Short mmCIF file of C-alpha atoms in Angstrom, two decimals:
data_model
loop_
_atom_site.label_atom_id
_atom_site.label_comp_id
_atom_site.label_asym_id
_atom_site.label_seq_id
_atom_site.Cartn_x
_atom_site.Cartn_y
_atom_site.Cartn_z
CA MET A 1 0.00 0.00 0.00
CA ALA A 2 2.76 2.47 0.92
CA GLY A 3 4.60 1.54 -2.27
CA GLU A 4 1.49 2.25 -4.33
CA ALA A 5 0.96 5.60 -2.60
CA ARG A 6 4.61 6.50 -3.19
CA GLU A 7 4.40 5.61 -6.90
CA ALA A 8 1.14 7.55 -7.31
CA LEU A 9 2.72 10.58 -5.64
CA LEU A 10 5.81 10.23 -7.80
CA ASP A 11 3.59 10.08 -10.88
CA ARG A 12 1.96 13.39 -9.84
CA CYS A 13 5.39 14.94 -9.28
CA VAL A 14 6.56 13.83 -12.74
CA SER A 15 3.40 15.31 -14.31
CA PHE A 16 3.96 18.56 -12.44
CA LEU A 17 7.58 18.68 -13.63
CA LYS A 18 6.54 18.11 -17.23
CA GLU A 19 4.14 21.04 -17.03
CA GLY A 20 6.81 23.56 -16.21
CA GLY A 21 9.66 22.18 -14.20
CA PHE A 22 10.41 22.48 -10.55
CA SER A 23 14.13 22.21 -10.03
CA GLN A 24 14.15 25.72 -8.54
CA LEU A 25 11.06 25.23 -6.38
CA SER A 26 11.10 24.49 -2.68
CA LEU A 27 9.71 21.24 -1.35
CA ARG A 28 6.65 23.14 -0.07
CA GLU A 29 6.06 24.63 -3.54
CA ILE A 30 6.38 21.21 -5.14
CA ALA A 31 3.96 19.80 -2.58
CA ALA A 32 1.44 22.55 -3.27
CA GLY A 33 1.75 22.00 -7.02
CA THR A 34 1.14 18.28 -6.66
CA GLY A 35 -1.69 18.47 -4.13
CA THR A 36 0.11 17.03 -1.14
CA SER A 37 2.09 18.21 1.86
CA HIS A 38 5.82 18.66 2.13
CA ARG A 39 5.76 16.15 5.00
CA MET A 40 4.37 13.46 2.71
CA LEU A 41 7.14 14.17 0.22
CA ILE A 42 9.73 13.88 2.99
CA TYR A 43 8.09 10.68 4.25
CA HIS A 44 8.21 9.03 0.83
CA PHE A 45 11.45 10.48 -0.60
CA GLY A 46 13.53 11.59 2.37
CA SER A 47 14.36 15.05 1.06
CA ARG A 48 13.81 17.44 -1.82
CA GLU A 49 16.93 16.07 -3.46
CA GLY A 50 15.75 12.48 -2.98
CA LEU A 51 12.48 13.41 -4.68
CA LEU A 52 14.30 15.01 -7.61
CA ALA A 53 16.51 11.95 -8.03
CA GLU A 54 13.42 9.71 -8.05
CA VAL A 55 11.73 11.90 -10.63
CA VAL A 56 14.78 11.55 -12.87
CA ARG A 57 14.83 7.77 -12.30
CA TRP A 58 11.16 7.61 -13.36
CA ILE A 59 11.72 9.69 -16.47
CA GLU A 60 14.83 7.70 -17.43
CA ALA A 61 12.84 4.46 -17.16
CA GLU A 62 10.16 6.01 -19.35
CA GLN A 63 12.80 6.96 -21.95
CA ARG A 64 14.28 3.44 -21.96
CA ALA A 65 10.79 2.05 -22.60
CA VAL A 66 10.40 4.46 -25.53
CA LEU A 67 13.74 3.33 -27.00
CA ALA A 68 12.78 -0.33 -26.61
CA ALA A 69 9.45 0.30 -28.35
CA LEU A 70 11.14 2.18 -31.20
CA ALA A 71 13.57 -0.69 -31.68
CA THR A 72 10.63 -3.04 -32.31
CA GLU A 73 9.11 -0.78 -34.96
CA THR A 74 11.96 -0.99 -37.49
CA ASP A 75 15.13 -2.95 -38.12
CA ASP A 76 16.87 0.19 -39.38
CA PRO A 77 19.17 1.34 -36.55
CA VAL A 78 19.62 4.79 -38.05
CA GLU A 79 15.87 5.29 -38.13
CA VAL A 80 15.57 4.11 -34.51
CA SER A 81 18.25 6.62 -33.59
CA ARG A 82 16.52 9.42 -35.52
CA ARG A 83 13.18 8.76 -33.87
CA PHE A 84 14.74 8.57 -30.43
CA TRP A 85 16.66 11.81 -30.98
CA ARG A 86 13.44 13.54 -32.07
CA ARG A 87 11.86 12.31 -28.84
CA LEU A 88 14.76 13.57 -26.73
CA ALA A 89 14.91 16.89 -28.59
CA ASP A 90 11.21 17.59 -28.00
CA PRO A 91 11.04 20.98 -26.23
CA GLU A 92 8.37 19.60 -23.87
CA LEU A 93 11.02 17.35 -22.32
CA ALA A 94 13.44 20.21 -21.67
CA PRO A 95 12.45 20.76 -18.00
CA ALA A 96 13.04 17.09 -17.20
CA GLU A 97 16.29 17.05 -19.14
CA ARG A 98 17.59 20.14 -17.37
CA LEU A 99 16.78 18.41 -14.09
CA PHE A 100 18.66 15.30 -15.30
CA PHE A 101 21.80 17.32 -15.97
CA GLU A 102 21.41 19.23 -12.70
CA ILE A 103 21.39 15.95 -10.78
CA TYR A 104 24.21 14.60 -12.98
CA ALA A 105 26.33 17.57 -11.93
CA GLN A 106 25.54 16.95 -8.25
CA ALA A 107 26.47 13.28 -8.72
CA LEU A 108 29.89 14.36 -9.99
CA PHE A 109 30.51 15.82 -6.54
CA GLY A 110 29.48 12.56 -4.88
CA ARG A 111 26.50 13.96 -3.00
CA SER A 112 25.16 11.11 -0.87
CA TRP A 113 21.60 11.54 -2.10
CA THR A 114 22.78 10.90 -5.69
CA GLU A 115 24.08 7.41 -4.90
CA PRO A 116 21.15 5.58 -6.56
CA PHE A 117 21.46 7.92 -9.55
CA ARG A 118 25.21 7.24 -9.87
CA ALA A 119 24.54 3.51 -9.67
CA SER A 120 22.01 3.59 -12.50
CA VAL A 121 22.79 6.53 -14.79
CA ILE A 122 25.06 4.40 -16.97
CA ALA A 123 24.22 0.84 -15.92
CA ALA A 124 20.48 1.10 -16.56
CA TRP A 125 21.12 2.21 -20.15
CA ALA A 126 24.30 0.34 -21.09
CA GLY A 127 22.78 -3.14 -21.01
CA PRO A 128 19.67 -2.43 -23.12
CA VAL A 129 21.60 -0.34 -25.66
CA GLU A 130 24.31 -3.00 -25.85
CA GLU A 131 21.61 -5.59 -26.59
CA LEU A 132 20.34 -3.43 -29.45
CA PHE A 133 23.80 -3.46 -31.00
CA VAL A 134 24.09 -7.24 -30.51
CA ARG A 135 20.75 -7.64 -32.30
CA LEU A 136 22.26 -5.60 -35.15
CA GLY A 137 25.00 -8.21 -35.46
CA PHE A 138 27.88 -6.63 -33.54
CA ASP A 139 29.91 -8.91 -31.28
CA ARG A 140 29.50 -8.36 -27.56
CA ALA A 141 32.71 -6.36 -27.02
CA ASP A 142 32.03 -4.07 -29.97
CA ALA A 143 28.38 -3.69 -28.92
CA ARG A 144 29.46 -2.68 -25.40
CA GLN A 145 31.81 0.01 -26.75
CA ARG A 146 29.20 1.34 -29.16
CA ALA A 147 26.58 1.45 -26.41
CA ARG A 148 28.81 3.54 -24.14
CA LEU A 149 29.76 5.81 -27.03
CA GLY A 150 26.09 6.16 -27.91
CA LEU A 151 25.19 7.16 -24.34
CA ALA A 152 27.98 9.70 -24.09
CA ALA A 153 27.42 11.23 -27.52
CA THR A 154 23.64 11.45 -27.16
CA ARG A 155 23.92 13.09 -23.75
CA GLY A 156 26.50 15.51 -25.11
CA LEU A 157 24.28 16.42 -28.06
CA LEU A 158 21.32 16.89 -25.74
CA LEU A 159 23.31 19.09 -23.37
CA ASP A 160 24.45 21.18 -26.35
CA LEU A 161 20.82 21.51 -27.51
CA LEU A 162 19.64 22.62 -24.08
CA ILE A 163 22.38 25.24 -23.88
CA THR A 164 22.47 26.54 -27.44
CA GLY A 165 19.10 25.69 -28.95
CA ASP A 166 20.89 25.02 -32.27
CA ARG A 167 18.30 22.47 -33.34
CA ASP A 168 19.17 22.26 -37.05
CA VAL A 169 22.88 21.65 -36.61
CA LEU A 170 22.34 19.24 -33.71
CA ASP A 171 19.66 17.29 -35.57
CA ALA A 172 22.17 16.89 -38.40
CA ALA A 173 24.93 15.95 -35.94
CA ALA A 174 22.68 13.34 -34.30
CA ASP A 175 21.88 11.92 -37.73
CA LEU A 176 25.59 11.77 -38.65
CA PHE A 177 26.38 10.09 -35.34
CA ALA A 178 23.64 7.48 -35.93
CA HIS A 179 25.24 6.58 -39.26
CA LEU A 180 28.73 6.42 -37.75
CA VAL A 181 27.91 4.37 -34.67
CA THR A 182 25.88 1.79 -36.57
CA ALA A 183 28.32 1.41 -39.49
CA PRO A 184 29.79 -2.07 -39.72
CA GLY A 185 33.46 -2.55 -39.08
CA THR A 186 35.84 -3.28 -36.30
CA PRO A 187 36.80 -0.47 -33.98
CA PRO A 188 40.52 0.26 -33.65
CA GLY A 189 42.41 -1.41 -30.84
#
C-alpha cells in the first residue's frame, strides 16, 4: 500500500515537472503543485533532493521504454536513432532534461543523495543499448563500446541543444552520429 501511494505521488510529481519544471522550487512549492504536503514528500522520498533523483529515475525508465518500443518498430538502426533523438529533442522534455543534468552535476561531486542515480545513470542504459547493438550483429565487445559511445554522444548532443538551442545543426549531428555508430566494421584497438 505504501509503495502504491509513493508511486502515485511520484507520478503526480513527474506530471507537475513536465508542465513547467520544478528544479528551482522548494519542497513546499512542489507539494502545493502536486496536491500534497511537504511532510508526505519527505516521508516518501527523504528530502527534496531524494524526490528530484526519483523523478529523474522515473523519467529515465520512461525513456528506456520508448527506446525499446522504437527498436521493435523498425530494423533500421539509423531510423531508430533518428526517432529517439526527435523524442529527446522535443522541447516539452526540456524541464526534465535540465533536471537530469542538474542531478548529474551533483552526482559528480558525490552527494550522498545521488548514490542511486550514480549507480544507475550508466548501468540502466548500457545493457539495453548493448543488446540493441548485438541484435544488429555486432559482437558483444564491440556492442558494449558502441553502447557507451552512444550514451555519451547522445547526452553531449542533448546538453548542447539545451544550452544553445541550435536544433538544425544538432539534428544533423545526431543523424551523422547514428550513421557512424551503426556502421559495420571493427573499432581500432
